[in-house]
PDB file of C-alpha atoms in Angstrom:
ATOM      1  CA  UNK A  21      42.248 172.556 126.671  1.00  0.00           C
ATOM      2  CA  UNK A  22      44.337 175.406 126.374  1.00  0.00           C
ATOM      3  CA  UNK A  23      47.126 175.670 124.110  1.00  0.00           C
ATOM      4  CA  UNK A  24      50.476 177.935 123.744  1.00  0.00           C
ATOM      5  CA  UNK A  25      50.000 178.005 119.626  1.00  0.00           C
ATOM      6  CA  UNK A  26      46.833 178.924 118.300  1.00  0.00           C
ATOM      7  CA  UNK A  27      44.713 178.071 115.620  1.00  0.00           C
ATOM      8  CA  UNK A  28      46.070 178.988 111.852  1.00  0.00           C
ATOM      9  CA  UNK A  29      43.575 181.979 110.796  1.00  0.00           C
ATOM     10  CA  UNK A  30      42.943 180.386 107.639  1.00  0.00           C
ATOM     11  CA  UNK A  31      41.526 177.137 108.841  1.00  0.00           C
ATOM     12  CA  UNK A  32      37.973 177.171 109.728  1.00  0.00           C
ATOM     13  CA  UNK A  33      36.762 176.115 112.860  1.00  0.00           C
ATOM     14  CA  UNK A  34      35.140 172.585 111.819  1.00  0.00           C
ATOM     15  CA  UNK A  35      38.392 171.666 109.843  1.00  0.00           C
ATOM     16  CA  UNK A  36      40.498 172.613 113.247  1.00  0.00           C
ATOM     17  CA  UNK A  37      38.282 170.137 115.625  1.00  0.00           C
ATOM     18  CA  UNK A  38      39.386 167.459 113.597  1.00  0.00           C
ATOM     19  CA  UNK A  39      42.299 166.868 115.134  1.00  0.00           C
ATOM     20  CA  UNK A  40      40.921 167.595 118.950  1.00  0.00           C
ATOM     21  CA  UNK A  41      39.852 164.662 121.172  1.00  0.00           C
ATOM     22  CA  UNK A  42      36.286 164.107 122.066  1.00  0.00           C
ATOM     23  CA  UNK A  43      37.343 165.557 125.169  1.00  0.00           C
ATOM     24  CA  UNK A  44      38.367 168.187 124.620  1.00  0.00           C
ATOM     25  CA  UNK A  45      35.507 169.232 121.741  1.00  0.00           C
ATOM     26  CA  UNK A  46      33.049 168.676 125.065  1.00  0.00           C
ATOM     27  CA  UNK A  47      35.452 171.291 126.823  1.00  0.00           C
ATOM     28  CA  UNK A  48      35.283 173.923 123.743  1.00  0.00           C
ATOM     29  CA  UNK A  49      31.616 173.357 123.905  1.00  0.00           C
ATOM     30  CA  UNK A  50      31.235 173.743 127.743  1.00  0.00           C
ATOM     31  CA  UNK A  51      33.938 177.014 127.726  1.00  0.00           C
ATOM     32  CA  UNK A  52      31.695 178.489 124.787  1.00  0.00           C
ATOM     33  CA  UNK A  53      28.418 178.066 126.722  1.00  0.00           C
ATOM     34  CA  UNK A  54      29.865 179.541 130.145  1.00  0.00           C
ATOM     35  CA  UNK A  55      31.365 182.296 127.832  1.00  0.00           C
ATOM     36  CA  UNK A  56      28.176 183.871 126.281  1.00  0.00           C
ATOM     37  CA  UNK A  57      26.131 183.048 129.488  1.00  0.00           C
ATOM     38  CA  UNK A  58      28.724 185.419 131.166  1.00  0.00           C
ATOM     39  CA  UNK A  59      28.177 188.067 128.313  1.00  0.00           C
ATOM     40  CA  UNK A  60      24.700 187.763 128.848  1.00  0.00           C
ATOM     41  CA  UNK A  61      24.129 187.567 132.793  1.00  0.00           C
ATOM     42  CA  UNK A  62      27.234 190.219 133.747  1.00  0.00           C
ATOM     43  CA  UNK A  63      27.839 192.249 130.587  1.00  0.00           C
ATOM     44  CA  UNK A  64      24.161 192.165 129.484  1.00  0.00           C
ATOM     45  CA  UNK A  65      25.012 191.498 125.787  1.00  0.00           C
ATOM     46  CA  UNK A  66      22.645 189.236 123.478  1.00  0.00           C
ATOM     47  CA  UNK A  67      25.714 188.053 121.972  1.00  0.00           C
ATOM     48  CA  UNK A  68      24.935 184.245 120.312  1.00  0.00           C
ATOM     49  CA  UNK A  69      27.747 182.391 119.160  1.00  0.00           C
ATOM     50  CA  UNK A  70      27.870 179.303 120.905  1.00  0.00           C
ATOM     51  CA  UNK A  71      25.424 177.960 118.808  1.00  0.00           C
ATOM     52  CA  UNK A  72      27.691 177.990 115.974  1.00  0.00           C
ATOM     53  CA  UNK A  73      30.341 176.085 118.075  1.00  0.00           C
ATOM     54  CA  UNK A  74      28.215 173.645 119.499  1.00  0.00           C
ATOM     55  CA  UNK A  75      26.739 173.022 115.699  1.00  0.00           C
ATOM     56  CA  UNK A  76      30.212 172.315 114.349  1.00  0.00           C
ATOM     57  CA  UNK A  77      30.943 169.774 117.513  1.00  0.00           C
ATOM     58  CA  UNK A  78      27.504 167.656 117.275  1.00  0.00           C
ATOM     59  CA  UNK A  79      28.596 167.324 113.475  1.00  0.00           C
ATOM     60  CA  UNK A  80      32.311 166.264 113.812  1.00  0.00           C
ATOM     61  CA  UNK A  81      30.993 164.021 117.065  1.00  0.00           C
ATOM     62  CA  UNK A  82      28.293 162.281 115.057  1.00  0.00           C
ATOM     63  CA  UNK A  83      30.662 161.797 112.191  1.00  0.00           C
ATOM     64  CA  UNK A  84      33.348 159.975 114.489  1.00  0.00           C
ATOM     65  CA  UNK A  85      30.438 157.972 116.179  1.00  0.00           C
ATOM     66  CA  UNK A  86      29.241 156.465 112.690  1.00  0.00           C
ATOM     67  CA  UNK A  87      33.028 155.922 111.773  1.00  0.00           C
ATOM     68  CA  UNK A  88      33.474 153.682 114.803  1.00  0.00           C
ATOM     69  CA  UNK A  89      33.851 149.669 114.197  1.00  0.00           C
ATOM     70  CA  UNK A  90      31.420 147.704 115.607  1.00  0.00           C
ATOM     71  CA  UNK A  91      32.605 145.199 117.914  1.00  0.00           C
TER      72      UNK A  91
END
């Protein structure tokens, strides 16, 4: 999942997943998840953005599954 260039600032986050695997948008979403569970359990911050993440990946998933030929 991890990558030595990241993400051009000026590209949203939806418009970057595009180009990611299904694979690796389940990782994002898993990473994001473990993330703000962490800030919650250890740090004790109400932080909530994995929700935002996990909005944009359902989309761009459902998208690609109603773009896929039937056999």
């Amino acid at each position: 999942m991890g990558s030595c260039v990241p993400f051009d600032d000026e590209i949203s986050f939806p418009e970057r997943i595009k180009t990611l695997s299904n694979e690796e948008l389940m990782e994002i979403w898993e990473e994001t998840q473990r993330i703000e569970r962490f800030f919650s359990s250890e740090l004790h911050l109400e932080i909530s953005f994995a929700m935002d993440y996990e909005h944009a990946i359902v989309t761009e998933l459902s998208l690609r599954a109603c773009k896929m030929p039937i056999p």
